[in-house]
Coordinates of C-alpha atoms and ligand atoms in Angstrom, one line a residue:
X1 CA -15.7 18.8 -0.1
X2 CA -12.2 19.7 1.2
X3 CA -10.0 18.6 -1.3
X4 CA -6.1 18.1 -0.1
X5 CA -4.5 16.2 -2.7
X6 CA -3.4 12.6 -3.0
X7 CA -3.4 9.8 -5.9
X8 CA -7.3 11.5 -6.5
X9 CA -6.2 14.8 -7.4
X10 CA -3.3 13.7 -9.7
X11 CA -3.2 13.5 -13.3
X12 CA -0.8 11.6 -15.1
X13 CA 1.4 13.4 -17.4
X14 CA 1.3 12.3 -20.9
X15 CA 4.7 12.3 -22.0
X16 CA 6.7 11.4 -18.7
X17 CA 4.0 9.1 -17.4
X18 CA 5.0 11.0 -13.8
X19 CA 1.7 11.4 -11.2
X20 CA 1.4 15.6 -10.9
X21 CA -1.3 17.4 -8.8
X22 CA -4.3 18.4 -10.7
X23 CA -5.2 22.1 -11.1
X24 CA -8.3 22.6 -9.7
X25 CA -10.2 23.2 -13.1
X26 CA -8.4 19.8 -14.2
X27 CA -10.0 18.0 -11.3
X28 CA -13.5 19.1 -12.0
X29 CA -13.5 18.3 -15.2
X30 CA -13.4 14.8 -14.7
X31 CA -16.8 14.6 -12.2
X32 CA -19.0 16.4 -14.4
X33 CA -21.8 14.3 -12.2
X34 CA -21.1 16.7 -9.7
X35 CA -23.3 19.3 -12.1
X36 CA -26.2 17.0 -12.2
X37 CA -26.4 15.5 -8.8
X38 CA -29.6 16.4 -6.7
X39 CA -26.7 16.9 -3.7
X40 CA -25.3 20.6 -3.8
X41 CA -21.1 20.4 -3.6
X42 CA -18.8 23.5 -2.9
X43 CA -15.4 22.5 -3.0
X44 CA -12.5 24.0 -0.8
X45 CA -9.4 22.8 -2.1
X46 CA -5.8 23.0 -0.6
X47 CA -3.9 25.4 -2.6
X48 CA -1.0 23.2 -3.6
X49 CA -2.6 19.9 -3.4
X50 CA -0.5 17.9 -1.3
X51 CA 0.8 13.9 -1.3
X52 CA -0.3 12.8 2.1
X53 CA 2.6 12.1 3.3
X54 CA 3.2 15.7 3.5
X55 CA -0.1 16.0 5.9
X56 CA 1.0 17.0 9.2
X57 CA -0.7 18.3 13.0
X58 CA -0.9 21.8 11.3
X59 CA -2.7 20.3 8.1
X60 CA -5.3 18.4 10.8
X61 CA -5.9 21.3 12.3
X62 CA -6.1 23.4 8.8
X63 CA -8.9 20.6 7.9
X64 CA -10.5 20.7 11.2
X65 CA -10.6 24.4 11.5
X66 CA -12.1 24.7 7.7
X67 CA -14.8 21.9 9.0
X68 CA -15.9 24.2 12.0
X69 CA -16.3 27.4 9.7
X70 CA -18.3 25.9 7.5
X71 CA -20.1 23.6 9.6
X72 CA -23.4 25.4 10.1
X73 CA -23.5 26.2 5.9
X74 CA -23.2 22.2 5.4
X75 CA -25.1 19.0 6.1
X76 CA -21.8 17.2 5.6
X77 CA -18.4 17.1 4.5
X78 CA -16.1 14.9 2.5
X79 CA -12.2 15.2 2.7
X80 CA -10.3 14.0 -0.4
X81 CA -6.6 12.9 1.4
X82 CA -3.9 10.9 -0.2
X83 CA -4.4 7.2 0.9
X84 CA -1.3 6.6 2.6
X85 CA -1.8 8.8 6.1
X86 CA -5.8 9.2 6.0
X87 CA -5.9 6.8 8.8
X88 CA -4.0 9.3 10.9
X89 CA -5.8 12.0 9.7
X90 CA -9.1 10.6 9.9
X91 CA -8.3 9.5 13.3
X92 CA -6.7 13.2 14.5
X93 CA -10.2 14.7 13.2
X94 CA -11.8 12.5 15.0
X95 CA -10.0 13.6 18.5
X96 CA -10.0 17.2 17.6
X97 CA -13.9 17.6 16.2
X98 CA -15.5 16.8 19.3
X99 CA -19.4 16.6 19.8
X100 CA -19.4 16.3 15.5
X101 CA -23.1 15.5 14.6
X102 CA -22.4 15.9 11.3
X103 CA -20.8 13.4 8.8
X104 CA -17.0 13.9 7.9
X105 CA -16.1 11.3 5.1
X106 CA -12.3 10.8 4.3
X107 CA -11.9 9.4 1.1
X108 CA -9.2 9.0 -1.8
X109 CA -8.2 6.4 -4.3
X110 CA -5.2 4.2 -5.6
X111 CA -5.8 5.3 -9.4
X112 CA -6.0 9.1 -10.2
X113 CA -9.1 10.3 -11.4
X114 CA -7.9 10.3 -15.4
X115 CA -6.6 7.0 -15.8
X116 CA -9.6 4.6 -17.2
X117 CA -10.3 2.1 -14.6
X118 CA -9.8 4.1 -11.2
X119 CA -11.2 4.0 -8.2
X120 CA -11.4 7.3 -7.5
X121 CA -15.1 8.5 -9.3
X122 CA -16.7 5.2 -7.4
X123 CA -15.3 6.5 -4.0
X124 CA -16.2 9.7 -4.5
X125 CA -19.7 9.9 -5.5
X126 CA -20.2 7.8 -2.6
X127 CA -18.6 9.8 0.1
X128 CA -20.8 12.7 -1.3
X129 CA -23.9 10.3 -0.9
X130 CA -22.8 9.1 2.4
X131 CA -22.1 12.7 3.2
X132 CA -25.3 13.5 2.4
X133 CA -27.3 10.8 4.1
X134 CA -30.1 11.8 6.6
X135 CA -32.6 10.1 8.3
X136 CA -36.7 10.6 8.1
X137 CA -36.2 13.6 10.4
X138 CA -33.2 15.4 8.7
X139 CA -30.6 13.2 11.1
X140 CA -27.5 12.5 9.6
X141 CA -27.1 8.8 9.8
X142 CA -23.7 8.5 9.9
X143 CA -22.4 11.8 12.3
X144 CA -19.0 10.6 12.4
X145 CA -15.3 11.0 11.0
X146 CA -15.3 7.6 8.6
X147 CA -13.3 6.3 5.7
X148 CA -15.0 5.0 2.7
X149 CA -13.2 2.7 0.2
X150 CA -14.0 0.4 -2.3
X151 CA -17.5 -0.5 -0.7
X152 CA -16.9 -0.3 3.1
X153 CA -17.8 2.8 5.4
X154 CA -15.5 2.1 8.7
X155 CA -15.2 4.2 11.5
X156 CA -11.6 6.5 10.5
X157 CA -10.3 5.6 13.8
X158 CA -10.3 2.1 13.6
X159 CA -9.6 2.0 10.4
X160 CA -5.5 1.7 8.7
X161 CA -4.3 0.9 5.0
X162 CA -3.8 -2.6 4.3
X163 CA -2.7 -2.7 1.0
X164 CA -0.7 -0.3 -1.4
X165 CA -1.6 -2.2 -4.6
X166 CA -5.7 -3.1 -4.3
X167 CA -8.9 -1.0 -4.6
X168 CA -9.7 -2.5 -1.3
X169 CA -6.8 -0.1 0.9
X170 CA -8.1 -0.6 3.9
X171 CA -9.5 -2.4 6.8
X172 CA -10.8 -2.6 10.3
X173 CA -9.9 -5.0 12.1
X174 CA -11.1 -4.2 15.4
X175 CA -14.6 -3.0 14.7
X176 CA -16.9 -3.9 12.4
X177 CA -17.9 -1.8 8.8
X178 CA -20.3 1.1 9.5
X179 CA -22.0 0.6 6.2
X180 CA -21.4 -1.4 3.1
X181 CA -22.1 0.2 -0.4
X182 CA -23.3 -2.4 -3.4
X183 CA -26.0 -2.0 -5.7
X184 CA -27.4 -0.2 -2.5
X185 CA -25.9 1.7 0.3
X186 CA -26.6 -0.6 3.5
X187 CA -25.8 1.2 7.0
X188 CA -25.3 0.0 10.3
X189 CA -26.9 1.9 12.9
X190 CA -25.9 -0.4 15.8
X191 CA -22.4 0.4 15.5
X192 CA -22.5 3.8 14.5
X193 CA -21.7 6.4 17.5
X194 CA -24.0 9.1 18.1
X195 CA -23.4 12.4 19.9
X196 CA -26.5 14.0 21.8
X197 CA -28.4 15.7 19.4
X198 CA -28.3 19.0 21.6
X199 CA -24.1 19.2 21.8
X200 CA -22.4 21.6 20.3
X201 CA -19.2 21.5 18.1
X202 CA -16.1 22.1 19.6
X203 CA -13.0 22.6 17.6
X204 CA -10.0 21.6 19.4
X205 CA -6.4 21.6 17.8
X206 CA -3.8 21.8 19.3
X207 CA -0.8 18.8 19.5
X208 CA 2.3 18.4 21.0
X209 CA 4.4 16.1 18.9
X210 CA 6.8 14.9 21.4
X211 CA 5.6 11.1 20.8
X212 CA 7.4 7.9 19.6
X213 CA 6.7 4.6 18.6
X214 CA 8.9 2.2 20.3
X215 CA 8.5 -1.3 18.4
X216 CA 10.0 -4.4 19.8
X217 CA 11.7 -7.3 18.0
X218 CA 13.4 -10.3 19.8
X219 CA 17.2 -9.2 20.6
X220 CA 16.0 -5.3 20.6
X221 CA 19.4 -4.0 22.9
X222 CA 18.9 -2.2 25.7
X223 CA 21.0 0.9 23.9
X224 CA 18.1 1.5 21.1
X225 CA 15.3 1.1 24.1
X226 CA 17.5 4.1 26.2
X227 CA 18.3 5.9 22.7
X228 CA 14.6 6.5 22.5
X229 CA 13.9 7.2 26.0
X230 CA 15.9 9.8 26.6
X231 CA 14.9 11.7 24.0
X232 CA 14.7 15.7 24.9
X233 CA 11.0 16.2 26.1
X234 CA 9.9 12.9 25.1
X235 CA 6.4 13.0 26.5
X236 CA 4.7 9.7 25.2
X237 CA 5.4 6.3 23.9
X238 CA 3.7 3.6 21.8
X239 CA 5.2 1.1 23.0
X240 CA 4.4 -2.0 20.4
X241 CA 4.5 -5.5 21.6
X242 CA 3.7 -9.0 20.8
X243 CA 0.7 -10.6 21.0
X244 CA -1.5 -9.9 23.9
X245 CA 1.0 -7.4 25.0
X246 CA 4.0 -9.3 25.8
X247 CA 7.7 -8.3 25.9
X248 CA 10.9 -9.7 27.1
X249 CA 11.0 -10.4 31.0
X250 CA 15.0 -9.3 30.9
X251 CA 15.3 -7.2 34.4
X252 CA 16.9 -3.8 32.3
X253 CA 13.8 -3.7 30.1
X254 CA 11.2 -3.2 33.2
X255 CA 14.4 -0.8 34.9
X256 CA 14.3 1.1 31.8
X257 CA 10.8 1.6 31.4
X258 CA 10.1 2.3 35.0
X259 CA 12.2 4.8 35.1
X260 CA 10.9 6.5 32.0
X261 CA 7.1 6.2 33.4
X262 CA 8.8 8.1 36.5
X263 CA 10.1 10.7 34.8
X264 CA 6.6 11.3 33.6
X265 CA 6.7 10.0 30.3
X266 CA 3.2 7.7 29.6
X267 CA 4.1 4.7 27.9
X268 CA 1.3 3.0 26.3
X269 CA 1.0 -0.6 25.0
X270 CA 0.0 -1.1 22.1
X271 CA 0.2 -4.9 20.0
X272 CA 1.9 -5.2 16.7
X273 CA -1.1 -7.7 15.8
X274 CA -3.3 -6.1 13.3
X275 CA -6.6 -7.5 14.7
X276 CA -7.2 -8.2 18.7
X277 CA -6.3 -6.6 22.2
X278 CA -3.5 -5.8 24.0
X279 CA -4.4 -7.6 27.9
X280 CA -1.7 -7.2 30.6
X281 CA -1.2 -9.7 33.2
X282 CA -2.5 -12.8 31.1
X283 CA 1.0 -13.4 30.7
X284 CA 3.7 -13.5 32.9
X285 CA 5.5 -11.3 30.1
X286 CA 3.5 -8.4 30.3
X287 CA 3.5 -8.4 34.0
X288 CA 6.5 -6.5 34.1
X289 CA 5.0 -3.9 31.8
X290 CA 2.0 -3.7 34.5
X291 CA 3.9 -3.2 37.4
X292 CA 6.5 -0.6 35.4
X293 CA 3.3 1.7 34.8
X294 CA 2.7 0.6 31.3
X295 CA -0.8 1.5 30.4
X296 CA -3.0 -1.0 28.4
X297 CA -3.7 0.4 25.1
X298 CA -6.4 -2.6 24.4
X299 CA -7.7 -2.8 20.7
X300 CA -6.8 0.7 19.3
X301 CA -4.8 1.2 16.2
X302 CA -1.3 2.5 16.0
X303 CA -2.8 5.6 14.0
X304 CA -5.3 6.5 16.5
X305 CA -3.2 6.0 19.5
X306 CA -0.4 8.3 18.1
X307 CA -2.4 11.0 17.2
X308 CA -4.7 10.8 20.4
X309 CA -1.5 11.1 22.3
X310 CA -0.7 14.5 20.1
X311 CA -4.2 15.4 21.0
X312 CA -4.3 15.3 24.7
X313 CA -1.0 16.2 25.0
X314 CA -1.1 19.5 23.3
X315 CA -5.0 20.1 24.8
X316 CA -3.9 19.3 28.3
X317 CA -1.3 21.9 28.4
X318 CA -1.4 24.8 30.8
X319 CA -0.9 27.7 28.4
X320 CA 1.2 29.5 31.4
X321 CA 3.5 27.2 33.0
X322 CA 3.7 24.6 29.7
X323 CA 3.2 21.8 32.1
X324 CA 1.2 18.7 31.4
X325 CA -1.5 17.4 33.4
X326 CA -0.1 13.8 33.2
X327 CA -2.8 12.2 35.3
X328 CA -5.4 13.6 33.3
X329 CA -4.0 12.4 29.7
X330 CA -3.6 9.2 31.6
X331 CA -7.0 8.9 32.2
X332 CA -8.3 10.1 28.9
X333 CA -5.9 7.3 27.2
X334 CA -7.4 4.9 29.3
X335 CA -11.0 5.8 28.4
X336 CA -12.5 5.7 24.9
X337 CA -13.1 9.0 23.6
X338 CA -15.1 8.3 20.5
X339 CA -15.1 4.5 20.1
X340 CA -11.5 4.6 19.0
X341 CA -11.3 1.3 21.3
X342 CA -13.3 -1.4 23.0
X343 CA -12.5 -2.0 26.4
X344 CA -13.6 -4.9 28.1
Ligands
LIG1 N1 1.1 9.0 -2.0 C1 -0.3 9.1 -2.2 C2 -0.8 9.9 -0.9 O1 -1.0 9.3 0.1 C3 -1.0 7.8 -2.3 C4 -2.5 7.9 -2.4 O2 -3.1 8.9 -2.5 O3 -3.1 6.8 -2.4 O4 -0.9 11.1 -1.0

């Protein structure tokens, strides 16, 4: 268990009320199950803890790199994150562990572990179980970066935080639940996605941050559109739309975008719906977008598409000359890498 830091690994103080991040002894204290389980748990944890909004590519790459070292020692691992980015970081992980035939389970909770009725013992026991979960021939049965919460396993990226207030944080609304945890934990082996058995784990971190996310609103002016992109070594864009994919048909809009795309900067499209896919050209709105280069983003999440961008960007860098092999990220955006999106 990698243990960051978030909401799970606060305690509350007593006499200011204020969230502060457990010591690690503190922490511990609180799961004395972890003694008496029949599943064997090290813990690694960051050293501060940290909120998750402080997570960051290096702290991706931190986790991914601690995952790698310690992969052959474990049958799986569970990654205790501050709610609020563990869809980014769930999705990163999933980018940057490729071939993973081991279970990586994010997990975290909106109540720290002291106060009486969190969340966060429920979620974490079952992360570790989930972790833990093999088959009749020592498979693990889910081999994938996933999020559990509340009582849903979803695949990490498809999954993003719904609600800041209830147990039930998060939801996928692209792709169904991998498994569902009750009275008994039920998985889904149709919808789970399995590496071959024989491939080998490759660890793969490095980013290039040089990425916005461009989200249009009726009456958006043509000088915030150009503020963003001209940016200094802007190299990719989310660009969110409506609906299906749909923007404004005004003439400077497809100039402006064109010309970015010919600079070399990808721009991808990405709806602001939370469910459903993006589909250029079912509208004369998006054809624009088609013919400026604009590539189709379909059903992927904001979270996934921003840091699969990072990913390919930084991985698809010639470590001489800097440059990026554009056509190549292009492609890789356009194909799904580990069922971050369905295309159809
Ligand atoms: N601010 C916290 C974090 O994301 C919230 C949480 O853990 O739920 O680190």
């Amino acid at each position: 268990m990698i243990s960051t830091g978030g909401t799970i690994a606060m305690i509350k103080d007593s006499e200011t009320g204020v969230l502060h991040p457990a010591s690690f002894e503190e922490f511990k204290s609180y799961i004395p199950e972890l003694e008496y389980s029949s599943i064997h748990v090290d813990i690694i944890p960051f050293d501060p803890p940290i909120d998750s909004s402080d997570v960051n590519p290096e702290r991706w790459a931190q986790m991914a790199m601690l995952i790698g070292e310690n992969y052959q020692k474990y049958d799986g691992f569970v990654v205790l994150h501050g709610t609020d980015t563990m869809a980014y970081s769930g999705s990163a992980l999933s980018f940057m562990l490729k071939n993973l035939n081991k279970p990586v389970v994010f997990t975290g909770s909106q109540l720290p572990i002291g106060v009486l009725r969190s969340d966060a013992k429920e979620n974490l026991l079952t992360a570790i179980e989930i972790a833990a979960a093999q088959d009749e021939d020592g498979d693990a049965i889910v081999p994938e970066v996933t999020i559990f919460f509340e009582d849903h396993l979803y695949r990490a990226n498809r999954a993003t935080k719904k609600n800041s207030e209830r147990f039930s944080a998060f939801q996928s609304y692209n792709y169904d639940y991998l498994a569902t945890a009750g009275v008994h934990i039920h998985y889904f082996p149709g919808r789970i996605h399995y590496n071959s058995k024989h491939a080998r784990l490759c660890v793969r971190t490095k980013t290039n941050t040089n990425v916005a996310i461009l989200k249009l609103f009726p009456g958006i002016s043509r000088q915030v559109v150009e503020a963003i992109l001209s940016i200094p070594d802007l190299r990719a864009v989310v660009l969110e739309t409506f609906g299906t994919g749909n923007a404004p048909s005004d003439q400077w809009l497809y100039e402006d975008l064109k010309d970015a795309v010919d600079r070399g900067i990808i721009i991808v499209n990405k709806t602001q719906c939370i469910g459903g896919s993006v589909e250029m050209g079912r509208y004369q709105t998006s054809i624009n977008l088609l013919n400026a280069g604009v590539l189709s983003g379909y059903d992927i999440t904001t979270e996934a598409l921003v840091t699969k961008m990072m990913y390919l960007l930084g991985e698809n860098t010639d470590p001489k000359t800097g440059d990026i092999n554009i056509p190549l990220v292009k492609a890789l955006l356009s194909t799904s890498l580990c069922g971050e999106m369905t295309i159809e």
